[in-house]
Amino acid sequence: MTTPGHDLLAGKVVVVTAAAGTGIGSATAERALAEGALVVVSDHHERRLAETAGRLGDTFGKDRVHALTCDVTVEEQVQALVDGAVAEFGRLDVMVNNAGLGGTRSVLDMPDEEWHRVLDVTLNGTFRCTRAALRQLVEQGTRGVIVNNASVIGWRAQAGQAHYAAAKAGVMALTRCSAMDAAPHGIRVNAVAPSLAMHPFLAKVTSEELLSDLTGREAFGRAAEPAEVANVIVFLASDYSSYLTGEVVSVSSQHP
């Protein structure tokens, strides 16, 4: 679903984590570029990141796209991502924290390692990137924006999702509290909470039965396209949402 750009992020420097491939991250990078931004795409998967950066560069101009590998569980790499964005484009304006890790496992069978891994990527990674971005924005003295990717599962119960739901609920709380810390500096922090956004990776790690069940709960009878979530992320990153901070915006057509 393509929407014409209106320069909502003209000249802004936007960093998007987990931007490789065809999911919400790459759709957000593409939407930001369509809205006039300079974009740093990041991911821990080097080959897919290079392919994504190449595709976006071919479409929007290679001088407007920069790729940096980053594992959000490693503090040094997170800091290098922010420093690299500033070195390439001179500053940071928007950080989109999209990196997350899910899976399906009953609490009864879940090992500590799986629990810790999901929370370290999804919640701790968002914290590390938020902290690094806020420090840079405060140092710059500019009114920047952070947009986190949460999930409706942070509000709703679903079997086998205790680790992911706990992490996404944590992202929501982190968003609200860090927004209060950032407000005195004129920096906004918000989040989106998608219900179901379909892309090839999700199809690989989710059973057809579960996908069918989740799709059936949607009012439109289909999953969202990643671009539809990206549109809301870009709205939150833009001046059209200048009075919103500490908010979690549901991107969902799901009914109870």
Short mmCIF file of C-alpha atoms in Angstrom, two decimals:
data_model
loop_
_atom_site.label_atom_id
_atom_site.label_comp_id
_atom_site.label_asym_id
_atom_site.label_seq_id
_atom_site.Cartn_x
_atom_site.Cartn_y
_atom_site.Cartn_z
CA MET A 1 0.00 0.00 0.00
CA THR A 2 1.85 3.09 -1.24
CA THR A 3 1.00 6.59 -0.05
CA PRO A 4 2.56 9.64 -1.74
CA GLY A 5 5.14 11.51 0.33
CA HIS A 6 4.53 15.01 1.67
CA ASP A 7 7.99 15.89 3.06
CA LEU A 8 6.90 15.14 6.64
CA LEU A 9 10.52 14.32 7.56
CA ALA A 10 12.34 16.55 5.07
CA GLY A 11 16.02 16.77 5.98
CA LYS A 12 15.62 14.75 9.18
CA VAL A 13 18.14 12.05 10.09
CA VAL A 14 16.30 8.84 10.97
CA VAL A 15 17.80 5.64 12.39
CA VAL A 16 15.78 2.42 12.11
CA THR A 17 16.82 -0.76 13.90
CA ALA A 18 15.99 -4.24 12.55
CA ALA A 19 15.50 -2.67 9.13
CA ALA A 20 16.71 -5.54 6.94
CA GLY A 21 14.30 -7.69 4.98
CA THR A 22 10.67 -6.92 4.22
CA GLY A 23 9.10 -6.24 7.62
CA ILE A 24 8.06 -3.15 9.54
CA GLY A 25 11.65 -1.88 9.85
CA SER A 26 12.40 -1.78 6.14
CA ALA A 27 8.92 -0.39 5.42
CA THR A 28 9.58 2.39 7.94
CA ALA A 29 12.93 3.21 6.35
CA GLU A 30 11.26 3.37 2.94
CA ARG A 31 8.42 5.56 4.24
CA ALA A 32 10.89 7.92 5.94
CA LEU A 33 12.87 8.25 2.72
CA ALA A 34 9.67 8.95 0.79
CA GLU A 35 9.01 11.73 3.30
CA GLY A 36 12.40 13.35 2.62
CA ALA A 37 14.55 11.92 5.41
CA LEU A 38 18.16 10.80 5.46
CA VAL A 39 18.06 7.25 6.80
CA VAL A 40 20.45 4.94 8.62
CA VAL A 41 19.26 1.35 8.38
CA SER A 42 20.60 -1.11 10.92
CA ASP A 43 20.34 -4.84 11.59
CA HIS A 44 22.49 -7.65 12.96
CA HIS A 45 22.08 -9.61 9.69
CA GLU A 46 24.79 -8.15 7.44
CA ARG A 47 23.79 -9.70 4.10
CA ARG A 48 20.11 -8.81 4.35
CA LEU A 49 21.01 -5.34 5.59
CA ALA A 50 23.25 -4.74 2.58
CA GLU A 51 20.49 -5.92 0.24
CA THR A 52 17.94 -3.63 1.88
CA ALA A 53 20.27 -0.62 1.83
CA GLY A 54 21.09 -1.29 -1.82
CA ARG A 55 17.43 -1.48 -2.78
CA LEU A 56 16.56 1.70 -0.91
CA GLY A 57 19.62 3.49 -2.27
CA ASP A 58 18.70 2.58 -5.83
CA THR A 59 15.22 4.03 -5.32
CA PHE A 60 15.92 7.14 -3.25
CA GLY A 61 19.61 7.88 -3.81
CA LYS A 62 22.64 6.21 -2.29
CA ASP A 63 23.67 9.46 -0.60
CA ARG A 64 20.49 9.35 1.49
CA VAL A 65 20.88 5.79 2.83
CA HIS A 66 23.59 4.51 5.15
CA ALA A 67 23.81 0.97 6.57
CA LEU A 68 25.36 0.03 9.91
CA THR A 69 25.27 -3.43 11.48
CA CYS A 70 24.19 -3.51 15.10
CA ASP A 71 23.23 -6.12 17.65
CA VAL A 72 21.00 -4.27 20.12
CA THR A 73 22.03 -6.65 22.92
CA VAL A 74 25.57 -5.22 22.82
CA GLU A 75 25.91 -1.75 24.31
CA GLU A 76 29.07 -0.93 22.38
CA GLN A 77 27.35 -1.66 19.08
CA VAL A 78 24.33 0.45 20.03
CA GLN A 79 26.58 3.39 20.84
CA ALA A 80 28.50 2.84 17.60
CA LEU A 81 25.21 2.98 15.70
CA VAL A 82 24.30 6.39 17.10
CA ASP A 83 27.87 7.67 16.67
CA GLY A 84 27.96 6.33 13.11
CA ALA A 85 24.71 8.06 12.19
CA VAL A 86 26.07 11.36 13.50
CA ALA A 87 29.38 10.85 11.71
CA GLU A 88 27.59 10.17 8.41
CA PHE A 89 24.83 12.79 8.48
CA GLY A 90 25.92 15.27 11.16
CA ARG A 91 23.22 14.66 13.76
CA LEU A 92 20.33 12.46 14.88
CA ASP A 93 16.68 13.51 14.73
CA VAL A 94 14.61 10.33 14.98
CA MET A 95 15.32 6.89 16.45
CA VAL A 96 12.91 4.10 15.52
CA ASN A 97 13.40 1.14 17.86
CA ASN A 98 12.01 -1.74 15.84
CA ALA A 99 14.24 -4.63 16.95
CA GLY A 100 12.40 -7.46 18.67
CA LEU A 101 12.44 -11.22 19.08
CA GLY A 102 9.47 -13.51 19.61
CA GLY A 103 8.66 -17.20 19.64
CA THR A 104 6.03 -19.53 21.02
CA ARG A 105 6.60 -21.54 24.19
CA SER A 106 4.49 -22.37 27.23
CA VAL A 107 5.75 -21.01 30.53
CA LEU A 108 5.78 -24.60 31.75
CA ASP A 109 8.44 -25.52 29.20
CA MET A 110 10.34 -22.25 28.86
CA PRO A 111 14.05 -22.33 29.80
CA ASP A 112 15.66 -19.31 31.39
CA GLU A 113 17.83 -18.82 28.30
CA GLU A 114 14.84 -18.32 26.00
CA TRP A 115 13.14 -15.95 28.43
CA HIS A 116 16.29 -13.86 28.84
CA ARG A 117 17.02 -13.78 25.10
CA VAL A 118 13.57 -12.47 24.16
CA LEU A 119 13.66 -9.81 26.86
CA ASP A 120 17.25 -8.83 26.08
CA VAL A 121 16.52 -8.14 22.41
CA THR A 122 12.99 -6.79 22.70
CA LEU A 123 13.01 -4.80 25.94
CA ASN A 124 16.64 -4.29 26.92
CA GLY A 125 17.61 -3.54 23.33
CA THR A 126 14.93 -0.86 23.14
CA PHE A 127 16.20 0.58 26.41
CA ARG A 128 19.82 0.67 25.19
CA CYS A 129 18.86 2.41 21.95
CA THR A 130 16.55 4.84 23.73
CA ARG A 131 19.26 5.78 26.21
CA ALA A 132 21.90 6.28 23.51
CA ALA A 133 19.54 8.34 21.34
CA LEU A 134 18.39 10.52 24.23
CA ARG A 135 21.96 11.28 25.25
CA GLN A 136 22.81 12.30 21.70
CA LEU A 137 19.69 14.44 21.31
CA VAL A 138 20.29 16.20 24.64
CA GLU A 139 23.90 16.86 23.63
CA GLN A 140 22.70 18.32 20.33
CA GLY A 141 20.10 20.45 22.08
CA THR A 142 17.52 19.56 19.42
CA ARG A 143 13.89 18.47 19.63
CA GLY A 144 14.20 14.89 18.53
CA VAL A 145 11.81 11.96 18.52
CA ILE A 146 11.96 8.31 19.56
CA VAL A 147 9.36 5.83 18.30
CA ASN A 148 9.29 2.33 19.78
CA ASN A 149 7.64 -0.75 18.29
CA ALA A 150 5.49 -2.40 20.95
CA SER A 151 2.58 -4.80 20.29
CA VAL A 152 -1.05 -5.24 21.25
CA ILE A 153 0.13 -8.41 22.97
CA GLY A 154 1.51 -6.12 25.66
CA TRP A 155 -2.15 -5.58 26.59
CA ARG A 156 -3.72 -8.92 25.63
CA ALA A 157 -3.25 -12.49 26.80
CA GLN A 158 -2.15 -15.20 24.37
CA ALA A 159 -0.95 -18.69 25.16
CA GLY A 160 2.74 -19.33 24.56
CA GLN A 161 3.64 -15.63 24.49
CA ALA A 162 4.55 -14.86 28.10
CA HIS A 163 8.13 -13.80 27.26
CA TYR A 164 7.19 -11.68 24.25
CA ALA A 165 4.14 -10.15 25.95
CA ALA A 166 6.17 -9.27 29.04
CA ALA A 167 8.83 -7.66 26.88
CA LYS A 168 6.32 -5.63 24.86
CA ALA A 169 4.45 -4.54 28.00
CA GLY A 170 7.85 -3.41 29.25
CA VAL A 171 8.42 -1.43 26.05
CA MET A 172 5.11 0.35 26.68
CA ALA A 173 6.12 1.24 30.25
CA LEU A 174 9.59 2.28 29.11
CA THR A 175 7.99 4.54 26.50
CA ARG A 176 5.76 6.29 29.04
CA CYS A 177 8.47 6.78 31.65
CA SER A 178 11.30 7.78 29.31
CA ALA A 179 8.92 10.32 27.74
CA MET A 180 8.70 12.05 31.11
CA ASP A 181 12.49 12.04 31.45
CA ALA A 182 12.85 13.46 27.93
CA ALA A 183 10.10 16.08 28.05
CA PRO A 184 12.17 18.80 29.78
CA HIS A 185 14.56 18.59 26.81
CA GLY A 186 11.78 18.95 24.24
CA ILE A 187 12.21 15.34 23.10
CA ARG A 188 9.16 13.16 22.43
CA VAL A 189 8.93 9.38 22.99
CA ASN A 190 5.98 7.36 21.69
CA ALA A 191 5.23 3.82 20.54
CA VAL A 192 3.10 1.91 18.09
CA ALA A 193 1.35 -1.33 19.05
CA PRO A 194 0.56 -3.38 15.93
CA SER A 195 -1.70 -6.41 16.16
CA LEU A 196 -0.76 -8.44 13.10
CA ALA A 197 1.50 -7.21 10.31
CA MET A 198 2.20 -9.87 7.71
CA HIS A 199 5.64 -10.39 6.19
CA PRO A 200 7.60 -13.47 5.05
CA PHE A 201 9.60 -13.90 8.27
CA LEU A 202 6.45 -13.98 10.39
CA ALA A 203 4.97 -16.60 8.11
CA LYS A 204 8.07 -18.77 8.61
CA VAL A 205 7.97 -18.72 12.41
CA THR A 206 4.19 -18.87 12.96
CA SER A 207 1.86 -21.77 12.26
CA GLU A 208 -0.79 -21.43 9.58
CA GLU A 209 -3.42 -22.30 12.19
CA LEU A 210 -2.37 -19.44 14.49
CA LEU A 211 -2.09 -16.95 11.62
CA SER A 212 -5.56 -17.92 10.44
CA ASP A 213 -6.94 -17.46 13.96
CA LEU A 214 -5.28 -14.06 14.41
CA THR A 215 -6.39 -12.87 10.98
CA GLY A 216 -9.94 -13.91 11.75
CA ARG A 217 -9.98 -11.54 14.71
CA GLU A 218 -9.20 -8.53 12.54
CA ALA A 219 -12.16 -6.34 11.58
CA PHE A 220 -10.91 -6.06 7.99
CA GLY A 221 -10.36 -9.81 7.74
CA ARG A 222 -6.68 -9.43 6.93
CA ALA A 223 -3.36 -8.60 8.52
CA ALA A 224 -1.88 -5.13 8.21
CA GLU A 225 0.77 -4.54 5.60
CA PRO A 226 4.10 -3.42 7.12
CA ALA A 227 3.71 -0.13 5.25
CA GLU A 228 0.49 0.57 7.12
CA VAL A 229 2.34 0.34 10.43
CA ALA A 230 5.20 2.41 8.99
CA ASN A 231 2.77 5.19 8.11
CA VAL A 232 1.82 5.55 11.79
CA ILE A 233 5.47 5.43 12.88
CA VAL A 234 6.28 8.26 10.49
CA PHE A 235 3.30 10.25 11.77
CA LEU A 236 4.65 9.92 15.32
CA ALA A 237 8.12 10.93 14.09
CA SER A 238 6.76 14.01 12.33
CA ASP A 239 5.67 17.42 13.56
CA TYR A 240 2.05 16.40 12.97
CA SER A 241 2.26 14.69 16.38
CA SER A 242 4.08 17.53 18.11
CA TYR A 243 1.93 17.36 21.26
CA LEU A 244 2.05 13.57 21.67
CA THR A 245 4.49 12.02 24.08
CA GLY A 246 4.37 8.94 26.29
CA GLU A 247 1.59 7.50 24.12
CA VAL A 248 1.17 3.97 22.77
CA VAL A 249 -0.86 4.04 19.56
CA SER A 250 -2.60 0.81 18.60
CA VAL A 251 -2.24 -0.03 14.90
CA SER A 252 -4.94 -2.64 14.81
CA SER A 253 -8.37 -3.54 13.50
CA GLN A 254 -8.67 -6.32 16.03
CA HIS A 255 -11.91 -6.62 17.98
CA PRO A 256 -12.30 -8.22 21.43
#
